[in-house]
């Protein structure tokens, strides 16, 4: 609504309108993105203290024909709202499993690919079946597939989601709780979920060396994972100092620019990182 009255509120905000237009365009273009092969998975190594690659996290990229490379932060939320995340999410899982096959000669049986799974995907009744079909279709060892979920997975329909997670874990799929500590869910959920990893969010890693509360949170997450008898992965590790501090807390799996940015499949290095060879 637009008003010319002197004291009336002007509802028309050109900036907001521009943002809405961009969003509407992206939403339309998203419908064709799978069909036109515009998505690509980048992979970021997850390494141990020695710099050995244990696996990778798959991170989606959208090569838009006019707008260029679009960040998942700019289109995953739209896809979640519109329901397009169902198809995109399955594409991600299938592509990751396909990549696992491609890498077969370069990796051992413990190497894993982690995919991000949106809470919306668990709301779909056929999700577990769809995953089983992909795994069986490509003859993948389910132990090599991991799913990362955020605390938002626990917002609604908690019981059905947890039920599906257990079904998937029974198949051999592992679960990591992503962005742990950034949400608002109760710690009591932790014991209900079939978790194999907690991930320390990069927001806690960034200022580790001079922010005492971030350091305390990181330490607490490591301690929690130890008492739950599961592993912990630190995300967003960019400096040797962050690595050293996290290691002193007892963290033993790392991911971050210090080792590698997310890269296309063909650029993944399977050999020990030279960084840590000294
Ligand atoms: P996330 O799952 O928390 O992924 C980690 C993000 O941190 C990635 O951003 C990664 O590129 C970035 N990162 C990794 N190491 C460093 C570092 O050392 N420093 C800094 N500053 N950043 C680092 P990206 O790839 O832009 O993805 C953003 C988010 O988009 C992801 O956050 C995830 O929530 C979502 N996302 C990505 N791919 C998918 C997908 O296939 N499905 C779903 N549902 N969400 C996805
Ligand atoms: Ca993740
Ligand atoms: Ca994160
Ligand atoms: Ca996230």
PDB file of C-alpha atoms and ligand atoms in Angstrom:
ATOM      1  CA  UNK A   1       0.000   0.000   0.000  1.00  0.00           C
ATOM      2  CA  UNK A   2       1.299   3.374  -0.947  1.00  0.00           C
ATOM      3  CA  UNK A   3       0.076   6.548   0.668  1.00  0.00           C
ATOM      4  CA  UNK A   4       0.636  10.161  -0.288  1.00  0.00           C
ATOM      5  CA  UNK A   5      -0.680  11.566   2.958  1.00  0.00           C
ATOM      6  CA  UNK A   6       1.819  13.763   4.743  1.00  0.00           C
ATOM      7  CA  UNK A   7       1.797  11.896   8.039  1.00  0.00           C
ATOM      8  CA  UNK A   8       0.771   8.513   6.727  1.00  0.00           C
ATOM      9  CA  UNK A   9       3.117   5.598   6.931  1.00  0.00           C
ATOM     10  CA  UNK A  10       4.599   4.711   3.596  1.00  0.00           C
ATOM     11  CA  UNK A  11       4.441   0.956   3.262  1.00  0.00           C
ATOM     12  CA  UNK A  12       6.230   0.836  -0.041  1.00  0.00           C
ATOM     13  CA  UNK A  13       9.897   0.340   0.627  1.00  0.00           C
ATOM     14  CA  UNK A  14      11.860   0.086  -2.629  1.00  0.00           C
ATOM     15  CA  UNK A  15      14.638  -1.856  -0.949  1.00  0.00           C
ATOM     16  CA  UNK A  16      12.238  -4.398   0.453  1.00  0.00           C
ATOM     17  CA  UNK A  17      10.495  -4.600  -2.908  1.00  0.00           C
ATOM     18  CA  UNK A  18      13.824  -5.259  -4.628  1.00  0.00           C
ATOM     19  CA  UNK A  19      14.613  -8.006  -2.136  1.00  0.00           C
ATOM     20  CA  UNK A  20      11.194  -9.560  -2.696  1.00  0.00           C
ATOM     21  CA  UNK A  21      11.732  -9.477  -6.456  1.00  0.00           C
ATOM     22  CA  UNK A  22      15.092 -11.176  -6.196  1.00  0.00           C
ATOM     23  CA  UNK A  23      13.598 -13.810  -3.946  1.00  0.00           C
ATOM     24  CA  UNK A  24      10.701 -14.444  -6.335  1.00  0.00           C
ATOM     25  CA  UNK A  25      13.141 -14.770  -9.232  1.00  0.00           C
ATOM     26  CA  UNK A  26      15.345 -17.212  -7.355  1.00  0.00           C
ATOM     27  CA  UNK A  27      12.303 -19.245  -6.394  1.00  0.00           C
ATOM     28  CA  UNK A  28      11.236 -19.527 -10.047  1.00  0.00           C
ATOM     29  CA  UNK A  29      14.747 -20.352 -11.212  1.00  0.00           C
ATOM     30  CA  UNK A  30      15.167 -22.968  -8.468  1.00  0.00           C
ATOM     31  CA  UNK A  31      12.432 -25.047 -10.107  1.00  0.00           C
ATOM     32  CA  UNK A  32      14.641 -25.617 -13.121  1.00  0.00           C
ATOM     33  CA  UNK A  33      17.978 -25.892 -11.351  1.00  0.00           C
ATOM     34  CA  UNK A  34      18.036 -29.680 -10.928  1.00  0.00           C
ATOM     35  CA  UNK A  35      16.738 -30.343 -14.415  1.00  0.00           C
ATOM     36  CA  UNK A  36      19.319 -28.006 -15.959  1.00  0.00           C
ATOM     37  CA  UNK A  37      22.128 -29.478 -13.898  1.00  0.00           C
ATOM     38  CA  UNK A  38      22.981 -26.210 -12.168  1.00  0.00           C
ATOM     39  CA  UNK A  39      23.848 -27.646  -8.762  1.00  0.00           C
ATOM     40  CA  UNK A  40      27.287 -28.865  -7.804  1.00  0.00           C
ATOM     41  CA  UNK A  41      28.571 -30.349  -4.586  1.00  0.00           C
ATOM     42  CA  UNK A  42      31.788 -28.931  -3.190  1.00  0.00           C
ATOM     43  CA  UNK A  43      33.620 -30.999  -0.618  1.00  0.00           C
ATOM     44  CA  UNK A  44      35.548 -29.911   2.454  1.00  0.00           C
ATOM     45  CA  UNK A  45      37.962 -32.331   4.164  1.00  0.00           C
ATOM     46  CA  UNK A  46      37.466 -33.379   7.768  1.00  0.00           C
ATOM     47  CA  UNK A  47      40.896 -34.256   9.144  1.00  0.00           C
ATOM     48  CA  UNK A  48      42.484 -35.673  12.272  1.00  0.00           C
ATOM     49  CA  UNK A  49      45.346 -34.189  14.283  1.00  0.00           C
ATOM     50  CA  UNK A  50      47.891 -35.615  11.835  1.00  0.00           C
ATOM     51  CA  UNK A  51      46.107 -33.998   8.906  1.00  0.00           C
ATOM     52  CA  UNK A  52      44.816 -37.326   7.573  1.00  0.00           C
ATOM     53  CA  UNK A  53      41.566 -36.937   5.702  1.00  0.00           C
ATOM     54  CA  UNK A  54      38.816 -38.931   7.427  1.00  0.00           C
ATOM     55  CA  UNK A  55      36.017 -37.803   5.182  1.00  0.00           C
ATOM     56  CA  UNK A  56      34.429 -34.762   3.606  1.00  0.00           C
ATOM     57  CA  UNK A  57      31.373 -32.600   4.119  1.00  0.00           C
ATOM     58  CA  UNK A  58      29.333 -32.004   0.979  1.00  0.00           C
ATOM     59  CA  UNK A  59      28.266 -28.367   0.528  1.00  0.00           C
ATOM     60  CA  UNK A  60      25.923 -27.416  -2.271  1.00  0.00           C
ATOM     61  CA  UNK A  61      26.615 -24.672  -4.813  1.00  0.00           C
ATOM     62  CA  UNK A  62      24.252 -23.253  -7.419  1.00  0.00           C
ATOM     63  CA  UNK A  63      25.672 -22.147 -10.743  1.00  0.00           C
ATOM     64  CA  UNK A  64      22.995 -19.700 -11.798  1.00  0.00           C
ATOM     65  CA  UNK A  65      23.022 -19.020 -15.564  1.00  0.00           C
ATOM     66  CA  UNK A  66      22.932 -15.218 -15.117  1.00  0.00           C
ATOM     67  CA  UNK A  67      23.734 -14.560 -11.478  1.00  0.00           C
ATOM     68  CA  UNK A  68      26.784 -16.797 -11.230  1.00  0.00           C
ATOM     69  CA  UNK A  69      27.652 -18.832  -8.147  1.00  0.00           C
ATOM     70  CA  UNK A  70      24.965 -18.556  -5.454  1.00  0.00           C
ATOM     71  CA  UNK A  71      25.650 -19.438  -1.816  1.00  0.00           C
ATOM     72  CA  UNK A  72      23.468 -22.040  -0.109  1.00  0.00           C
ATOM     73  CA  UNK A  73      22.766 -19.391   2.529  1.00  0.00           C
ATOM     74  CA  UNK A  74      20.867 -17.486  -0.185  1.00  0.00           C
ATOM     75  CA  UNK A  75      18.770 -20.301  -1.625  1.00  0.00           C
ATOM     76  CA  UNK A  76      18.441 -23.148   0.912  1.00  0.00           C
ATOM     77  CA  UNK A  77      16.091 -21.057   3.125  1.00  0.00           C
ATOM     78  CA  UNK A  78      13.901 -20.368   0.063  1.00  0.00           C
ATOM     79  CA  UNK A  79      13.933 -24.041  -0.899  1.00  0.00           C
ATOM     80  CA  UNK A  80      12.930 -24.935   2.665  1.00  0.00           C
ATOM     81  CA  UNK A  81      10.005 -22.540   2.577  1.00  0.00           C
ATOM     82  CA  UNK A  82       8.713 -23.658  -0.804  1.00  0.00           C
ATOM     83  CA  UNK A  83       9.254 -27.378  -0.273  1.00  0.00           C
ATOM     84  CA  UNK A  84      11.805 -27.563  -3.087  1.00  0.00           C
ATOM     85  CA  UNK A  85      14.276 -28.763  -0.460  1.00  0.00           C
ATOM     86  CA  UNK A  86      12.776 -32.251  -0.769  1.00  0.00           C
ATOM     87  CA  UNK A  87      13.992 -32.733  -4.312  1.00  0.00           C
ATOM     88  CA  UNK A  88      17.216 -30.785  -3.788  1.00  0.00           C
ATOM     89  CA  UNK A  89      17.991 -32.733  -0.615  1.00  0.00           C
ATOM     90  CA  UNK A  90      17.582 -36.066  -2.376  1.00  0.00           C
ATOM     91  CA  UNK A  91      19.724 -34.823  -5.254  1.00  0.00           C
ATOM     92  CA  UNK A  92      22.441 -33.971  -2.705  1.00  0.00           C
ATOM     93  CA  UNK A  93      22.332 -37.439  -1.122  1.00  0.00           C
ATOM     94  CA  UNK A  94      22.343 -39.184  -4.486  1.00  0.00           C
ATOM     95  CA  UNK A  95      25.182 -37.055  -5.839  1.00  0.00           C
ATOM     96  CA  UNK A  96      27.248 -37.615  -2.672  1.00  0.00           C
ATOM     97  CA  UNK A  97      26.731 -41.384  -2.901  1.00  0.00           C
ATOM     98  CA  UNK A  98      27.637 -41.276  -6.583  1.00  0.00           C
ATOM     99  CA  UNK A  99      30.840 -39.416  -5.688  1.00  0.00           C
ATOM    100  CA  UNK A 100      31.665 -42.032  -3.067  1.00  0.00           C
ATOM    101  CA  UNK A 101      31.532 -44.603  -5.878  1.00  0.00           C
ATOM    102  CA  UNK A 102      33.773 -42.478  -8.079  1.00  0.00           C
ATOM    103  CA  UNK A 103      36.366 -42.211  -5.313  1.00  0.00           C
ATOM    104  CA  UNK A 104      36.266 -45.915  -4.465  1.00  0.00           C
ATOM    105  CA  UNK A 105      39.849 -46.609  -5.562  1.00  0.00           C
ATOM    106  CA  UNK A 106      41.242 -43.644  -3.629  1.00  0.00           C
ATOM    107  CA  UNK A 107      39.532 -44.136  -0.270  1.00  0.00           C
ATOM    108  CA  UNK A 108      39.274 -46.844   2.367  1.00  0.00           C
ATOM    109  CA  UNK A 109      36.129 -48.235   3.943  1.00  0.00           C
ATOM    110  CA  UNK A 110      36.229 -45.763   6.839  1.00  0.00           C
ATOM    111  CA  UNK A 111      36.104 -42.687   4.581  1.00  0.00           C
ATOM    112  CA  UNK A 112      32.756 -40.921   4.835  1.00  0.00           C
ATOM    113  CA  UNK A 113      30.761 -38.220   3.116  1.00  0.00           C
ATOM    114  CA  UNK A 114      28.590 -36.018   5.327  1.00  0.00           C
ATOM    115  CA  UNK A 115      25.537 -34.397   3.820  1.00  0.00           C
ATOM    116  CA  UNK A 116      23.476 -31.599   5.345  1.00  0.00           C
ATOM    117  CA  UNK A 117      19.876 -32.638   5.834  1.00  0.00           C
ATOM    118  CA  UNK A 118      17.260 -29.994   6.472  1.00  0.00           C
ATOM    119  CA  UNK A 119      14.635 -30.633   9.139  1.00  0.00           C
ATOM    120  CA  UNK A 120      11.990 -30.262   6.413  1.00  0.00           C
ATOM    121  CA  UNK A 121      13.311 -33.395   4.722  1.00  0.00           C
ATOM    122  CA  UNK A 122      12.468 -35.505   7.766  1.00  0.00           C
ATOM    123  CA  UNK A 123       8.863 -34.309   7.564  1.00  0.00           C
ATOM    124  CA  UNK A 124       8.478 -36.230   4.333  1.00  0.00           C
ATOM    125  CA  UNK A 125       6.969 -39.664   4.974  1.00  0.00           C
ATOM    126  CA  UNK A 126       9.021 -41.293   2.252  1.00  0.00           C
ATOM    127  CA  UNK A 127      12.379 -39.861   3.354  1.00  0.00           C
ATOM    128  CA  UNK A 128      13.773 -43.071   4.852  1.00  0.00           C
ATOM    129  CA  UNK A 129      12.613 -45.112   1.866  1.00  0.00           C
ATOM    130  CA  UNK A 130      14.062 -42.615  -0.580  1.00  0.00           C
ATOM    131  CA  UNK A 131      17.437 -42.801   1.166  1.00  0.00           C
ATOM    132  CA  UNK A 132      17.338 -46.607   1.194  1.00  0.00           C
ATOM    133  CA  UNK A 133      16.606 -46.622  -2.535  1.00  0.00           C
ATOM    134  CA  UNK A 134      19.554 -44.363  -3.276  1.00  0.00           C
ATOM    135  CA  UNK A 135      21.913 -46.444  -1.137  1.00  0.00           C
ATOM    136  CA  UNK A 136      20.765 -49.714  -2.640  1.00  0.00           C
ATOM    137  CA  UNK A 137      20.632 -48.343  -6.163  1.00  0.00           C
ATOM    138  CA  UNK A 138      24.263 -47.294  -6.000  1.00  0.00           C
ATOM    139  CA  UNK A 139      25.363 -50.206  -3.757  1.00  0.00           C
ATOM    140  CA  UNK A 140      26.827 -47.850  -1.166  1.00  0.00           C
ATOM    141  CA  UNK A 141      28.009 -48.951   2.263  1.00  0.00           C
ATOM    142  CA  UNK A 142      25.651 -46.921   4.517  1.00  0.00           C
ATOM    143  CA  UNK A 143      28.474 -46.563   7.043  1.00  0.00           C
ATOM    144  CA  UNK A 144      30.179 -44.224   4.601  1.00  0.00           C
ATOM    145  CA  UNK A 145      27.243 -41.830   4.591  1.00  0.00           C
ATOM    146  CA  UNK A 146      26.668 -39.343   7.396  1.00  0.00           C
ATOM    147  CA  UNK A 147      23.943 -36.808   7.923  1.00  0.00           C
ATOM    148  CA  UNK A 148      24.413 -33.440   9.579  1.00  0.00           C
ATOM    149  CA  UNK A 149      21.376 -31.911  11.175  1.00  0.00           C
ATOM    150  CA  UNK A 150      20.844 -28.735  13.121  1.00  0.00           C
ATOM    151  CA  UNK A 151      18.975 -28.231  16.332  1.00  0.00           C
ATOM    152  CA  UNK A 152      16.084 -26.812  14.306  1.00  0.00           C
ATOM    153  CA  UNK A 153      15.320 -30.415  13.397  1.00  0.00           C
ATOM    154  CA  UNK A 154      13.873 -30.593  16.874  1.00  0.00           C
ATOM    155  CA  UNK A 155      11.325 -27.817  16.403  1.00  0.00           C
ATOM    156  CA  UNK A 156       8.281 -29.818  15.412  1.00  0.00           C
ATOM    157  CA  UNK A 157       7.224 -33.431  15.077  1.00  0.00           C
ATOM    158  CA  UNK A 158      10.186 -34.356  17.226  1.00  0.00           C
ATOM    159  CA  UNK A 159       9.089 -37.926  17.819  1.00  0.00           C
ATOM    160  CA  UNK A 160       8.636 -38.856  14.154  1.00  0.00           C
ATOM    161  CA  UNK A 161      11.953 -37.242  13.294  1.00  0.00           C
ATOM    162  CA  UNK A 162      13.768 -39.129  16.028  1.00  0.00           C
ATOM    163  CA  UNK A 163      12.067 -42.329  14.883  1.00  0.00           C
ATOM    164  CA  UNK A 164      13.356 -41.788  11.337  1.00  0.00           C
ATOM    165  CA  UNK A 165      16.833 -41.036  12.596  1.00  0.00           C
ATOM    166  CA  UNK A 166      16.910 -44.338  14.464  1.00  0.00           C
ATOM    167  CA  UNK A 167      15.744 -46.169  11.342  1.00  0.00           C
ATOM    168  CA  UNK A 168      18.523 -44.582   9.324  1.00  0.00           C
ATOM    169  CA  UNK A 169      21.088 -45.287  12.012  1.00  0.00           C
ATOM    170  CA  UNK A 170      20.025 -48.910  12.064  1.00  0.00           C
ATOM    171  CA  UNK A 171      21.007 -49.025   8.404  1.00  0.00           C
ATOM    172  CA  UNK A 172      24.460 -47.794   9.407  1.00  0.00           C
ATOM    173  CA  UNK A 173      24.170 -44.095   8.653  1.00  0.00           C
ATOM    174  CA  UNK A 174      25.900 -41.825  11.186  1.00  0.00           C
ATOM    175  CA  UNK A 175      24.593 -38.520  12.522  1.00  0.00           C
ATOM    176  CA  UNK A 176      26.317 -35.288  13.455  1.00  0.00           C
ATOM    177  CA  UNK A 177      24.636 -32.455  15.336  1.00  0.00           C
ATOM    178  CA  UNK A 178      25.646 -29.307  13.427  1.00  0.00           C
ATOM    179  CA  UNK A 179      25.933 -25.752  14.758  1.00  0.00           C
ATOM    180  CA  UNK A 180      25.660 -27.191  18.224  1.00  0.00           C
ATOM    181  CA  UNK A 181      25.100 -24.541  20.882  1.00  0.00           C
ATOM    182  CA  UNK A 182      23.775 -21.883  18.497  1.00  0.00           C
ATOM    183  CA  UNK A 183      20.124 -22.929  18.839  1.00  0.00           C
ATOM    184  CA  UNK A 184      17.809 -23.068  21.765  1.00  0.00           C
ATOM    185  CA  UNK A 185      16.974 -26.702  22.157  1.00  0.00           C
ATOM    186  CA  UNK A 186      17.111 -28.446  25.468  1.00  0.00           C
ATOM    187  CA  UNK A 187      20.124 -30.538  26.320  1.00  0.00           C
ATOM    188  CA  UNK A 188      17.719 -33.328  27.222  1.00  0.00           C
ATOM    189  CA  UNK A 189      17.206 -33.969  23.499  1.00  0.00           C
ATOM    190  CA  UNK A 190      20.805 -35.030  23.238  1.00  0.00           C
ATOM    191  CA  UNK A 191      20.136 -38.346  24.880  1.00  0.00           C
ATOM    192  CA  UNK A 192      17.142 -39.085  22.656  1.00  0.00           C
ATOM    193  CA  UNK A 193      19.032 -38.603  19.407  1.00  0.00           C
ATOM    194  CA  UNK A 194      21.197 -41.287  17.817  1.00  0.00           C
ATOM    195  CA  UNK A 195      24.234 -39.049  17.506  1.00  0.00           C
ATOM    196  CA  UNK A 196      27.750 -40.027  16.505  1.00  0.00           C
ATOM    197  CA  UNK A 197      29.265 -36.525  16.426  1.00  0.00           C
ATOM    198  CA  UNK A 198      28.799 -33.062  17.817  1.00  0.00           C
ATOM    199  CA  UNK A 199      30.069 -30.208  15.671  1.00  0.00           C
ATOM    200  CA  UNK A 200      31.460 -27.066  17.264  1.00  0.00           C
ATOM    201  CA  UNK A 201      30.126 -24.169  15.216  1.00  0.00           C
ATOM    202  CA  UNK A 202      32.621 -21.846  13.595  1.00  0.00           C
ATOM    203  CA  UNK A 203      31.172 -18.905  15.505  1.00  0.00           C
ATOM    204  CA  UNK A 204      32.733 -20.379  18.664  1.00  0.00           C
ATOM    205  CA  UNK A 205      36.038 -21.185  16.943  1.00  0.00           C
ATOM    206  CA  UNK A 206      36.630 -17.785  15.345  1.00  0.00           C
ATOM    207  CA  UNK A 207      37.633 -15.830  18.470  1.00  0.00           C
ATOM    208  CA  UNK A 208      38.753 -18.712  20.620  1.00  0.00           C
ATOM    209  CA  UNK A 209      42.047 -17.107  21.617  1.00  0.00           C
ATOM    210  CA  UNK A 210      40.643 -13.907  23.083  1.00  0.00           C
ATOM    211  CA  UNK A 211      37.017 -14.647  23.889  1.00  0.00           C
ATOM    212  CA  UNK A 212      36.843 -16.571  27.136  1.00  0.00           C
ATOM    213  CA  UNK A 213      33.167 -17.470  26.826  1.00  0.00           C
ATOM    214  CA  UNK A 214      33.684 -18.913  23.323  1.00  0.00           C
ATOM    215  CA  UNK A 215      36.566 -20.950  24.695  1.00  0.00           C
ATOM    216  CA  UNK A 216      34.388 -22.124  27.586  1.00  0.00           C
ATOM    217  CA  UNK A 217      31.619 -23.161  25.178  1.00  0.00           C
ATOM    218  CA  UNK A 218      34.055 -25.045  22.937  1.00  0.00           C
ATOM    219  CA  UNK A 219      35.519 -26.838  25.962  1.00  0.00           C
ATOM    220  CA  UNK A 220      32.043 -27.697  27.224  1.00  0.00           C
ATOM    221  CA  UNK A 221      31.019 -29.179  23.874  1.00  0.00           C
ATOM    222  CA  UNK A 222      34.181 -31.309  23.806  1.00  0.00           C
ATOM    223  CA  UNK A 223      33.508 -32.438  27.382  1.00  0.00           C
ATOM    224  CA  UNK A 224      29.892 -33.228  26.547  1.00  0.00           C
ATOM    225  CA  UNK A 225      30.904 -35.337  23.562  1.00  0.00           C
ATOM    226  CA  UNK A 226      33.400 -37.205  25.717  1.00  0.00           C
ATOM    227  CA  UNK A 227      30.811 -38.002  28.332  1.00  0.00           C
ATOM    228  CA  UNK A 228      28.399 -39.101  25.593  1.00  0.00           C
ATOM    229  CA  UNK A 229      31.202 -41.236  24.199  1.00  0.00           C
ATOM    230  CA  UNK A 230      30.944 -39.734  20.732  1.00  0.00           C
ATOM    231  CA  UNK A 231      33.349 -37.740  18.555  1.00  0.00           C
ATOM    232  CA  UNK A 232      33.553 -33.997  18.176  1.00  0.00           C
ATOM    233  CA  UNK A 233      34.339 -32.013  15.026  1.00  0.00           C
ATOM    234  CA  UNK A 234      35.489 -28.405  15.131  1.00  0.00           C
ATOM    235  CA  UNK A 235      34.295 -26.335  12.170  1.00  0.00           C
ATOM    236  CA  UNK A 236      35.837 -23.152  10.768  1.00  0.00           C
ATOM    237  CA  UNK A 237      39.414 -23.823  11.910  1.00  0.00           C
ATOM    238  CA  UNK A 238      41.487 -21.160  10.159  1.00  0.00           C
ATOM    239  CA  UNK A 239      44.638 -20.776  12.229  1.00  0.00           C
ATOM    240  CA  UNK A 240      47.333 -22.925  13.832  1.00  0.00           C
ATOM    241  CA  UNK A 241      46.471 -21.299  17.150  1.00  0.00           C
ATOM    242  CA  UNK A 242      42.819 -22.350  16.936  1.00  0.00           C
ATOM    243  CA  UNK A 243      43.978 -25.876  16.088  1.00  0.00           C
ATOM    244  CA  UNK A 244      46.342 -25.930  19.044  1.00  0.00           C
ATOM    245  CA  UNK A 245      43.728 -24.668  21.492  1.00  0.00           C
ATOM    246  CA  UNK A 246      41.030 -27.056  20.250  1.00  0.00           C
ATOM    247  CA  UNK A 247      43.470 -29.926  20.513  1.00  0.00           C
ATOM    248  CA  UNK A 248      44.297 -28.948  24.086  1.00  0.00           C
ATOM    249  CA  UNK A 249      40.560 -29.168  24.897  1.00  0.00           C
ATOM    250  CA  UNK A 250      40.510 -32.738  23.558  1.00  0.00           C
ATOM    251  CA  UNK A 251      39.008 -32.141  20.128  1.00  0.00           C
ATOM    252  CA  UNK A 252      40.350 -34.498  17.480  1.00  0.00           C
ATOM    253  CA  UNK A 253      38.544 -33.864  14.191  1.00  0.00           C
ATOM    254  CA  UNK A 254      38.870 -30.581  12.350  1.00  0.00           C
ATOM    255  CA  UNK A 255      37.429 -28.833   9.354  1.00  0.00           C
ATOM    256  CA  UNK A 256      38.342 -25.396   8.074  1.00  0.00           C
ATOM    257  CA  UNK A 257      40.278 -23.166   5.719  1.00  0.00           C
ATOM    258  CA  UNK A 258      43.522 -24.043   7.560  1.00  0.00           C
ATOM    259  CA  UNK A 259      43.295 -27.422   5.832  1.00  0.00           C
ATOM    260  CA  UNK A 260      41.143 -26.646   2.819  1.00  0.00           C
ATOM    261  CA  UNK A 261      38.216 -24.592   1.622  1.00  0.00           C
ATOM    262  CA  UNK A 262      35.303 -26.543   0.151  1.00  0.00           C
ATOM    263  CA  UNK A 263      36.454 -27.552  -3.350  1.00  0.00           C
ATOM    264  CA  UNK A 264      35.039 -29.381  -6.384  1.00  0.00           C
ATOM    265  CA  UNK A 265      35.358 -33.176  -6.211  1.00  0.00           C
ATOM    266  CA  UNK A 266      38.330 -33.317  -8.567  1.00  0.00           C
ATOM    267  CA  UNK A 267      40.381 -31.018  -6.331  1.00  0.00           C
ATOM    268  CA  UNK A 268      40.154 -33.092  -3.168  1.00  0.00           C
ATOM    269  CA  UNK A 269      43.575 -34.138  -1.866  1.00  0.00           C
ATOM    270  CA  UNK A 270      43.592 -37.597  -0.330  1.00  0.00           C
ATOM    271  CA  UNK A 271      47.175 -37.430   0.892  1.00  0.00           C
ATOM    272  CA  UNK A 272      48.284 -36.132   4.282  1.00  0.00           C
ATOM    273  CA  UNK A 273      48.152 -32.369   4.529  1.00  0.00           C
ATOM    274  CA  UNK A 274      51.629 -30.854   4.138  1.00  0.00           C
ATOM    275  CA  UNK A 275      50.639 -28.202   6.640  1.00  0.00           C
ATOM    276  CA  UNK A 276      51.091 -30.524   9.554  1.00  0.00           C
ATOM    277  CA  UNK A 277      54.145 -32.374   8.356  1.00  0.00           C
ATOM    278  CA  UNK A 278      56.713 -30.457  10.408  1.00  0.00           C
TER     279      UNK A 278
HETATM  280  P1  LIG B   1      27.252 -25.472   7.688  1.00  0.00           P
HETATM  281  O1  LIG B   1      26.647 -26.803   7.526  1.00  0.00           O
HETATM  282  O2  LIG B   1      27.472 -24.971   9.073  1.00  0.00           O
HETATM  283  O3  LIG B   1      28.611 -25.527   6.851  1.00  0.00           O
HETATM  284  C1  LIG B   1      29.800 -24.866   7.216  1.00  0.00           C
HETATM  285  C2  LIG B   1      29.990 -23.581   6.451  1.00  0.00           C
HETATM  286  O4  LIG B   1      31.184 -22.957   6.912  1.00  0.00           O
HETATM  287  C3  LIG B   1      30.163 -23.763   4.951  1.00  0.00           C
HETATM  288  O5  LIG B   1      29.589 -22.636   4.303  1.00  0.00           O
HETATM  289  C4  LIG B   1      31.682 -23.735   4.806  1.00  0.00           C
HETATM  290  O6  LIG B   1      32.105 -23.349   3.515  1.00  0.00           O
HETATM  291  C5  LIG B   1      32.058 -22.714   5.828  1.00  0.00           C
HETATM  292  N1  LIG B   1      33.424 -22.882   6.314  1.00  0.00           N
HETATM  293  C6  LIG B   1      34.144 -24.015   6.424  1.00  0.00           C
HETATM  294  N2  LIG B   1      35.364 -23.788   6.928  1.00  0.00           N
HETATM  295  C7  LIG B   1      35.430 -22.459   7.164  1.00  0.00           C
HETATM  296  C8  LIG B   1      36.457 -21.592   7.720  1.00  0.00           C
HETATM  297  O7  LIG B   1      37.550 -22.020   8.087  1.00  0.00           O
HETATM  298  N3  LIG B   1      36.134 -20.277   7.825  1.00  0.00           N
HETATM  299  C9  LIG B   1      34.929 -19.769   7.429  1.00  0.00           C
HETATM  300  N4  LIG B   1      34.708 -18.466   7.583  1.00  0.00           N
HETATM  301  N5  LIG B   1      33.941 -20.554   6.919  1.00  0.00           N
HETATM  302  C10 LIG B   1      34.195 -21.884   6.785  1.00  0.00           C
HETATM  303  P2  LIG B   1      28.705 -22.802   2.994  1.00  0.00           P
HETATM  304  O8  LIG B   1      29.313 -23.839   2.114  1.00  0.00           O
HETATM  305  O9  LIG B   1      28.481 -21.437   2.440  1.00  0.00           O
HETATM  306  O10 LIG B   1      27.346 -23.357   3.534  1.00  0.00           O
HETATM  307  C11 LIG B   1      26.541 -22.564   4.379  1.00  0.00           C
HETATM  308  C12 LIG B   1      25.416 -23.347   4.977  1.00  0.00           C
HETATM  309  O11 LIG B   1      24.490 -23.752   3.962  1.00  0.00           O
HETATM  310  C13 LIG B   1      25.864 -24.641   5.643  1.00  0.00           C
HETATM  311  O12 LIG B   1      26.365 -24.357   6.923  1.00  0.00           O
HETATM  312  C14 LIG B   1      24.550 -25.412   5.656  1.00  0.00           C
HETATM  313  O13 LIG B   1      23.759 -25.011   6.743  1.00  0.00           O
HETATM  314  C15 LIG B   1      23.908 -24.943   4.374  1.00  0.00           C
HETATM  315  N6  LIG B   1      24.101 -25.973   3.340  1.00  0.00           N
HETATM  316  C16 LIG B   1      25.163 -26.169   2.519  1.00  0.00           C
HETATM  317  N7  LIG B   1      24.953 -27.215   1.708  1.00  0.00           N
HETATM  318  C17 LIG B   1      23.727 -27.722   2.034  1.00  0.00           C
HETATM  319  C18 LIG B   1      22.937 -28.823   1.560  1.00  0.00           C
HETATM  320  O14 LIG B   1      23.332 -29.593   0.672  1.00  0.00           O
HETATM  321  N8  LIG B   1      21.717 -28.999   2.155  1.00  0.00           N
HETATM  322  C19 LIG B   1      21.271 -28.199   3.153  1.00  0.00           C
HETATM  323  N9  LIG B   1      20.060 -28.443   3.681  1.00  0.00           N
HETATM  324  N10 LIG B   1      21.987 -27.174   3.625  1.00  0.00           N
HETATM  325  C20 LIG B   1      23.200 -26.931   3.068  1.00  0.00           C
HETATM  326 CA1  LIG B   2      27.103 -28.849   8.119  1.00  0.00          CA
HETATM  327 CA1  LIG B   3      28.074 -24.249  11.189  1.00  0.00          CA
HETATM  328 CA1  LIG B   4      24.499 -24.292   9.558  1.00  0.00          CA
END
